[in-house]
CSV table of C-alpha atoms in Angstrom, one decimal:
chain,number,residue,atom,x,y,z
A,1,MET,CA,-100.5,-16.1,70.4
A,2,ALA,CA,-97.5,-15.6,68.1
A,3,GLY,CA,-96.2,-12.8,70.4
A,4,VAL,CA,-96.4,-15.1,73.4
A,5,THR,CA,-94.6,-17.9,71.6
A,6,SER,CA,-91.8,-15.5,70.5
A,7,ARG,CA,-91.4,-14.2,74.1
A,8,ILE,CA,-91.1,-17.8,75.4
A,9,VAL,CA,-88.5,-18.6,72.8
A,10,ARG,CA,-86.5,-15.5,73.6
A,11,GLN,CA,-86.6,-16.4,77.3
A,12,VAL,CA,-85.4,-19.9,76.7
A,13,LEU,CA,-82.5,-18.6,74.4
A,14,ALA,CA,-81.6,-16.1,77.1
A,15,LEU,CA,-81.0,-18.8,79.7
A,16,ARG,CA,-77.4,-19.4,80.7
A,17,PRO,CA,-76.0,-22.7,79.4
A,18,GLN,CA,-75.3,-24.0,82.9
A,19,SER,CA,-79.0,-23.5,83.8
A,20,LEU,CA,-79.9,-26.0,81.1
A,21,SER,CA,-77.5,-28.7,82.2
A,22,LEU,CA,-78.4,-31.5,84.5
A,23,SER,CA,-76.2,-33.0,87.2
A,24,PRO,CA,-75.4,-36.7,87.0
A,25,ALA,CA,-77.8,-37.4,89.9
A,26,SER,CA,-80.6,-35.5,88.1
A,27,VAL,CA,-80.0,-37.4,84.9
A,28,ARG,CA,-80.1,-40.7,86.8
A,29,MET,CA,-83.5,-39.8,88.3
A,30,ILE,CA,-85.2,-39.1,84.9
A,31,SER,CA,-87.0,-42.5,85.2
A,32,SER,CA,-89.5,-43.3,88.0
A,33,THR,CA,-86.9,-45.7,89.3
A,34,PRO,CA,-83.4,-44.3,90.0
A,35,LEU,CA,-80.9,-45.5,87.4
A,36,PRO,CA,-77.8,-47.3,88.7
A,37,ALA,CA,-74.8,-45.0,89.5
A,38,LYS,CA,-72.4,-47.5,87.9
A,39,VAL,CA,-72.8,-50.2,85.2
A,40,ARG,CA,-70.4,-53.1,84.7
A,41,ILE,CA,-69.7,-53.8,81.0
A,42,VAL,CA,-69.1,-57.4,80.0
A,43,GLU,CA,-67.1,-57.2,76.7
A,44,VAL,CA,-68.0,-60.1,74.4
A,45,GLY,CA,-66.2,-58.9,71.2
A,46,PRO,CA,-63.2,-61.3,71.3
A,47,ARG,CA,-65.5,-64.3,71.5
A,48,ASP,CA,-69.1,-63.7,70.5
A,49,GLY,CA,-68.0,-60.9,68.2
A,50,LEU,CA,-65.2,-62.7,66.3
A,51,GLN,CA,-66.6,-66.3,66.2
A,52,ASN,CA,-68.8,-65.7,63.1
A,53,GLU,CA,-66.2,-63.7,61.2
A,54,LYS,CA,-65.1,-65.3,57.9
A,55,VAL,CA,-61.7,-63.6,58.0
A,56,VAL,CA,-59.4,-65.8,60.2
A,57,VAL,CA,-57.9,-63.5,62.9
A,58,PRO,CA,-54.4,-64.3,63.9
A,59,THR,CA,-53.9,-65.3,67.6
A,60,SER,CA,-51.5,-62.3,68.1
A,61,VAL,CA,-54.2,-59.9,66.9
A,62,LYS,CA,-56.8,-61.4,69.2
A,63,VAL,CA,-54.4,-61.1,72.2
A,64,GLU,CA,-53.6,-57.5,71.3
A,65,PHE,CA,-57.3,-56.7,71.0
A,66,ILE,CA,-58.0,-58.2,74.4
A,67,SER,CA,-55.0,-56.3,75.9
A,68,ARG,CA,-56.4,-53.0,74.5
A,69,LEU,CA,-59.8,-53.7,75.9
A,70,ALA,CA,-58.4,-54.4,79.3
A,71,SER,CA,-56.3,-51.3,79.1
A,72,ALA,CA,-59.5,-49.3,78.4
A,73,GLY,CA,-60.8,-50.2,81.9
A,74,LEU,CA,-63.0,-53.2,81.1
A,75,THR,CA,-63.0,-55.6,84.0
A,76,HIS,CA,-64.7,-58.5,82.2
A,77,VAL,CA,-63.5,-59.5,78.7
A,78,GLU,CA,-64.8,-62.7,77.3
A,79,ALA,CA,-61.7,-64.2,75.6
A,80,THR,CA,-62.5,-67.3,73.6
A,81,SER,CA,-64.6,-70.4,73.4
A,82,PHE,CA,-63.7,-74.1,74.1
A,83,VAL,CA,-65.9,-75.6,71.5
A,84,SER,CA,-64.9,-78.0,68.8
A,85,PRO,CA,-62.9,-76.3,66.0
A,86,LYS,CA,-65.1,-78.2,63.6
A,87,TRP,CA,-68.0,-76.0,64.6
A,88,VAL,CA,-66.2,-72.7,65.3
A,89,PRO,CA,-62.9,-72.6,63.4
A,90,GLN,CA,-62.2,-69.0,64.5
A,91,MET,CA,-61.9,-70.2,68.1
A,92,SER,CA,-59.5,-73.1,67.4
A,93,ASP,CA,-56.6,-71.2,69.0
A,94,HIS,CA,-58.2,-71.1,72.4
A,95,LYS,CA,-55.3,-72.6,74.2
A,96,GLU,CA,-52.8,-70.2,72.6
A,97,VAL,CA,-55.0,-67.2,73.4
A,98,MET,CA,-55.4,-68.3,77.1
A,99,SER,CA,-51.7,-68.9,77.4
A,100,ALA,CA,-51.0,-65.4,76.2
A,101,ILE,CA,-53.6,-63.4,78.1
A,102,THR,CA,-52.5,-64.9,81.4
A,103,ALA,CA,-49.3,-62.9,81.0
A,104,LEU,CA,-51.1,-59.6,80.4
A,105,PRO,CA,-50.5,-57.0,83.1
A,106,TYR,CA,-54.1,-56.7,84.2
A,107,PRO,CA,-54.5,-59.0,87.3
A,108,SER,CA,-57.9,-57.6,88.2
A,109,VAL,CA,-59.5,-58.3,84.8
A,110,SER,CA,-61.5,-61.5,84.4
A,111,TYR,CA,-61.3,-63.4,81.1
A,112,PRO,CA,-64.3,-65.7,81.0
A,113,VAL,CA,-64.5,-68.4,78.3
A,114,LEU,CA,-67.5,-70.2,76.8
A,115,VAL,CA,-67.7,-74.0,77.4
A,116,PRO,CA,-70.4,-76.2,75.9
A,117,ASN,CA,-70.0,-79.2,78.2
A,118,ILE,CA,-67.9,-80.9,80.8
A,119,LYS,CA,-65.1,-81.7,78.3
A,120,GLY,CA,-64.9,-78.0,77.4
A,121,LEU,CA,-64.8,-77.0,81.1
A,122,GLN,CA,-61.9,-79.5,81.7
A,123,ALA,CA,-59.9,-78.1,78.8
A,124,ALA,CA,-60.6,-74.5,79.9
A,125,MET,CA,-59.4,-75.3,83.4
A,126,GLU,CA,-56.2,-76.9,82.1
A,127,CYS,CA,-55.5,-73.6,80.4
A,128,GLY,CA,-56.0,-71.7,83.7
A,129,ALA,CA,-59.6,-70.4,83.2
A,130,LYS,CA,-61.0,-68.9,86.4
A,131,GLU,CA,-64.5,-68.1,84.9
A,132,VAL,CA,-66.6,-69.8,82.3
A,133,ALA,CA,-69.9,-69.3,80.6
A,134,ILE,CA,-72.6,-71.8,79.6
A,135,PHE,CA,-75.3,-71.2,77.1
A,136,GLY,CA,-78.9,-72.3,77.0
A,137,ALA,CA,-82.0,-71.0,75.3
A,138,ALA,CA,-85.7,-70.2,76.0
A,139,SER,CA,-86.7,-71.6,72.6
A,140,GLU,CA,-87.0,-75.3,72.0
A,141,SER,CA,-86.3,-75.0,68.3
A,142,PHE,CA,-83.3,-72.8,68.7
A,143,SER,CA,-81.8,-75.1,71.3
A,144,LYS,CA,-82.1,-78.1,69.0
A,145,LYS,CA,-80.7,-76.3,66.0
A,146,ASN,CA,-77.9,-74.5,67.9
A,147,ILE,CA,-76.7,-77.1,70.3
A,148,ASN,CA,-78.4,-80.2,69.0
A,149,CYS,CA,-80.5,-81.0,72.1
A,150,SER,CA,-83.7,-80.0,73.8
A,151,ILE,CA,-83.9,-77.3,76.5
A,152,GLU,CA,-84.2,-80.0,79.2
A,153,GLU,CA,-81.3,-82.0,77.8
A,154,SER,CA,-79.1,-78.9,77.7
A,155,LEU,CA,-80.0,-78.1,81.4
A,156,LYS,CA,-79.1,-81.7,82.3
A,157,ARG,CA,-75.8,-81.3,80.5
A,158,PHE,CA,-75.0,-78.3,82.6
A,159,GLU,CA,-75.2,-80.2,85.9
A,160,PRO,CA,-71.8,-81.8,85.9
A,161,VAL,CA,-70.3,-78.6,84.5
A,162,LEU,CA,-71.6,-76.6,87.5
A,163,SER,CA,-70.6,-79.4,89.9
A,164,LEU,CA,-67.0,-79.6,88.8
A,165,ALA,CA,-66.7,-75.8,88.5
A,166,LYS,CA,-67.9,-75.4,92.1
A,167,GLN,CA,-65.5,-77.9,93.4
A,168,SER,CA,-62.6,-76.2,91.5
A,169,GLY,CA,-63.5,-72.6,92.5
A,170,VAL,CA,-64.4,-71.6,88.9
A,171,LYS,CA,-67.2,-69.0,88.5
A,172,VAL,CA,-70.0,-69.8,86.0
A,173,ARG,CA,-72.1,-67.3,84.1
A,174,GLY,CA,-75.2,-68.5,82.3
A,175,TYR,CA,-76.5,-67.2,79.0
A,176,VAL,CA,-80.2,-67.6,78.0
A,177,SER,CA,-80.7,-67.0,74.3
A,178,CYS,CA,-83.9,-65.9,72.5
A,179,VAL,CA,-85.4,-64.2,75.5
A,180,VAL,CA,-88.0,-62.3,73.4
A,181,GLY,CA,-88.0,-63.8,70.0
A,182,CYS,CA,-86.8,-66.8,68.0
A,183,PRO,CA,-86.1,-67.2,64.3
A,184,TYR,CA,-88.1,-70.4,64.2
A,185,GLU,CA,-90.8,-70.0,66.8
A,186,GLY,CA,-91.4,-66.2,66.8
A,187,ARG,CA,-92.5,-64.7,70.1
A,188,ILE,CA,-91.1,-66.4,73.3
A,189,GLU,CA,-93.2,-66.4,76.4
A,190,PRO,CA,-91.6,-64.4,79.3
A,191,LYS,CA,-92.6,-67.2,81.7
A,192,GLU,CA,-90.5,-69.7,79.8
A,193,VAL,CA,-87.5,-67.3,79.9
A,194,ALA,CA,-88.0,-67.0,83.7
A,195,ARG,CA,-88.2,-70.8,84.0
A,196,VAL,CA,-84.9,-71.4,82.3
A,197,ALA,CA,-83.2,-68.5,84.0
A,198,LYS,CA,-84.4,-69.8,87.4
A,199,ILE,CA,-83.1,-73.3,86.8
A,200,MET,CA,-79.6,-72.0,85.7
A,201,TYR,CA,-79.4,-69.7,88.6
A,202,GLU,CA,-80.4,-72.4,91.1
A,203,MET,CA,-77.8,-74.7,89.6
A,204,GLY,CA,-75.1,-72.2,90.6
A,205,CYS,CA,-74.6,-69.6,87.9
A,206,TYR,CA,-73.5,-66.4,89.7
A,207,GLU,CA,-75.1,-64.3,86.9
A,208,ILE,CA,-77.7,-64.8,84.2
A,209,SER,CA,-77.3,-62.9,80.9
A,210,LEU,CA,-80.5,-62.5,79.0
A,211,GLY,CA,-79.9,-62.4,75.3
A,212,ASP,CA,-82.1,-60.9,72.6
A,213,THR,CA,-80.3,-63.1,70.1
A,214,ILE,CA,-81.9,-61.9,66.9
A,215,GLY,CA,-82.4,-58.3,68.0
A,216,VAL,CA,-86.2,-58.2,67.7
A,217,GLY,CA,-86.8,-56.9,71.2
A,218,THR,CA,-88.4,-53.5,71.9
A,219,PRO,CA,-88.6,-51.6,75.2
A,220,GLY,CA,-92.1,-53.1,75.6
A,221,THR,CA,-91.1,-56.8,75.1
A,222,ILE,CA,-87.9,-56.4,77.1
A,223,ARG,CA,-89.8,-54.9,80.1
A,224,ALA,CA,-92.4,-57.7,79.9
A,225,MET,CA,-89.7,-60.4,79.9
A,226,LEU,CA,-87.8,-58.8,82.8
A,227,GLU,CA,-90.9,-58.4,84.9
A,228,GLU,CA,-91.2,-62.2,84.9
A,229,VAL,CA,-87.5,-63.0,85.3
A,230,VAL,CA,-87.0,-60.7,88.3
A,231,LYS,CA,-89.7,-62.7,90.2
A,232,VAL,CA,-87.3,-65.7,90.3
A,233,VAL,CA,-83.8,-64.4,89.9
A,234,PRO,CA,-82.4,-61.4,91.9
A,235,LEU,CA,-81.9,-58.2,90.0
A,236,ASN,CA,-78.2,-57.9,91.0
A,237,GLN,CA,-77.5,-61.3,89.3
A,238,LEU,CA,-79.0,-60.4,85.9
A,239,ALA,CA,-77.5,-58.9,82.8
A,240,VAL,CA,-78.8,-58.0,79.4
A,241,HIS,CA,-77.2,-58.9,76.1
A,242,CYS,CA,-79.0,-56.9,73.3
A,243,HIS,CA,-78.4,-57.2,69.6
A,244,ASP,CA,-79.0,-54.2,67.4
A,245,THR,CA,-80.5,-55.8,64.4
A,246,TYR,CA,-83.6,-53.5,64.4
A,247,GLY,CA,-81.8,-50.5,66.0
A,248,GLN,CA,-83.5,-51.1,69.3
A,249,ALA,CA,-80.5,-52.1,71.5
A,250,LEU,CA,-79.8,-48.8,73.3
A,251,ALA,CA,-83.5,-48.3,74.0
A,252,ASN,CA,-83.7,-51.8,75.3
A,253,ILE,CA,-80.7,-51.4,77.5
A,254,LEU,CA,-82.1,-48.1,78.9
A,255,THR,CA,-85.3,-50.0,79.7
A,256,ALA,CA,-83.3,-52.6,81.6
A,257,LEU,CA,-81.5,-49.9,83.5
A,258,GLN,CA,-84.8,-48.3,84.5
A,259,MET,CA,-85.8,-51.7,85.9
A,260,GLY,CA,-82.6,-52.0,88.0
A,261,ILE,CA,-80.3,-54.0,85.8
A,262,SER,CA,-76.7,-52.8,86.2
A,263,VAL,CA,-74.7,-55.3,84.0
A,264,VAL,CA,-74.7,-55.0,80.2
A,265,ASP,CA,-73.0,-57.2,77.6
A,266,SER,CA,-71.6,-55.4,74.5
A,267,SER,CA,-69.1,-55.8,71.7
A,268,THR,CA,-66.4,-53.3,70.8
A,269,ALA,CA,-66.8,-52.1,67.2
A,270,GLY,CA,-70.2,-53.8,67.1
A,271,LEU,CA,-68.5,-57.1,66.2
A,272,GLY,CA,-70.8,-60.1,65.6
A,273,GLY,CA,-73.5,-60.1,63.0
A,274,CYS,CA,-76.8,-61.8,63.3
A,275,PRO,CA,-76.9,-65.0,61.1
A,276,TYR,CA,-80.7,-64.9,60.9
A,277,ALA,CA,-81.0,-61.3,59.5
A,278,LYS,CA,-78.7,-61.1,56.5
A,279,GLY,CA,-76.7,-57.9,56.4
A,280,ALA,CA,-78.1,-56.6,59.7
A,281,SER,CA,-75.9,-55.5,62.6
A,282,GLY,CA,-75.6,-57.8,65.5
A,283,ASN,CA,-74.1,-57.0,69.0
A,284,VAL,CA,-74.6,-53.5,70.3
A,285,SER,CA,-71.2,-51.8,70.3
A,286,THR,CA,-69.4,-51.1,73.5
A,287,GLU,CA,-68.5,-47.6,72.4
A,288,ASP,CA,-72.2,-46.7,71.8
A,289,VAL,CA,-73.3,-48.1,75.2
A,290,VAL,CA,-70.5,-46.3,77.1
A,291,TYR,CA,-71.2,-43.0,75.3
A,292,MET,CA,-74.9,-43.2,76.3
A,293,LEU,CA,-74.1,-44.2,79.9
A,294,HIS,CA,-71.5,-41.5,80.4
A,295,GLY,CA,-73.9,-39.0,78.9
A,296,MET,CA,-76.4,-40.0,81.6
A,297,GLY,CA,-73.8,-39.6,84.4
A,298,ILE,CA,-73.5,-43.4,84.9
A,299,GLN,CA,-70.0,-44.6,85.6
A,300,THR,CA,-68.4,-47.5,83.7
A,301,GLY,CA,-64.8,-47.2,84.7
A,302,THR,CA,-63.8,-47.2,81.0
A,303,SER,CA,-62.1,-44.9,78.7
A,304,LEU,CA,-64.2,-44.2,75.6
A,305,GLU,CA,-61.2,-42.9,73.7
A,306,LYS,CA,-59.3,-46.2,74.3
A,307,LEU,CA,-62.4,-48.3,73.3
A,308,VAL,CA,-62.7,-46.4,70.1
A,309,GLU,CA,-59.0,-47.1,69.3
A,310,ALA,CA,-59.5,-50.8,70.2
A,311,GLY,CA,-62.4,-50.9,67.8
A,312,LYS,CA,-60.4,-49.2,65.1
A,313,PHE,CA,-57.6,-51.7,65.6
A,314,ILE,CA,-59.7,-54.8,65.3
A,315,SER,CA,-61.8,-53.4,62.4
A,316,SER,CA,-58.6,-52.7,60.4
A,317,HIS,CA,-57.6,-56.4,60.7
A,318,LEU,CA,-61.1,-57.3,59.4
A,319,ASN,CA,-60.7,-55.0,56.5
A,320,ARG,CA,-63.7,-52.8,57.2
A,321,ASP,CA,-64.9,-49.8,59.1
A,322,THR,CA,-66.0,-50.1,62.7
A,323,MET,CA,-69.7,-50.8,63.1
A,324,SER,CA,-69.9,-48.5,66.1
A,325,ARG,CA,-71.7,-45.2,65.3
A,326,VAL,CA,-69.9,-43.4,68.1
A,327,GLY,CA,-66.6,-44.8,66.9
A,328,ARG,CA,-67.2,-43.6,63.3
A,329,ALA,CA,-68.4,-40.2,64.5
A,330,LEU,CA,-65.3,-39.6,66.7
A,331,GLN,CA,-62.9,-40.9,64.1
A,332,ALA,CA,-64.5,-38.5,61.5
A,333,LYS,CA,-64.3,-35.6,64.0
A,334,ALA,CA,-60.6,-36.4,64.6
A,335,ALA,CA,-59.7,-36.6,60.9
């Protein structure tokens, strides 16, 4: 038996390198369902990533960060939030940010902004916003603690926002938080996620982003959730927003890709911690996602090198190293 094993090892080692490589098409067929040839990245670092940072980031730095992300090839960069400065001081310069990014030389890039209600939408539109995002939750407790109203009340609040946005030609993206787990209720039923997603989709959201807000999801729970949601919302109008609190984000994203999802939210430098898991990482980093996708032969239209530089830039202004594993590895390699 030892002789047979040694012979097999020698045969494998004798193989030419090119015979061990897989073409992009072959890599994309590893799962039972063909993986998407292209994935659209929705960059959330400037908004979701920075909003919880204690270090106040100057407007000029935010604008330069957004410019670098657009330069890296990202087509959707969430820029800021039109919420009350009382609740999110980091986003108090939303008007200044919007004024500056409209002058950036990237006409094909969309800069969506978060709005909590009709007042926020009106303020965003006055600043030239062409796309906004609204946020709901599949957890009753999380909804009450995060936006001070029940799920049903939040959905009712969205109706005038969708109505005015439609009249004004403004696109609306919908976020559903806590799609697999909640810090207050624990496990969330997939059918409840599907119910909320369906209502938001039927209201007029062009895309529904499904958020594992506290990062407790696994490939098993993500698959079970998606199996319910795809029954009521078309696959091509769904996105996933995975936090990496338990180190499961890339595995969860891969599971979503295997099920046909082709839009992924991520945050350059891994910006955005999870407030319910002290010291844990939050958003999955854009660099790590892009590295994985490119390694699988999936196009993103982005430059990994430029994303790493953008992550290094914003991290330096936060006085810390990037949270991206790929970013740290490539920076160490270049040193």
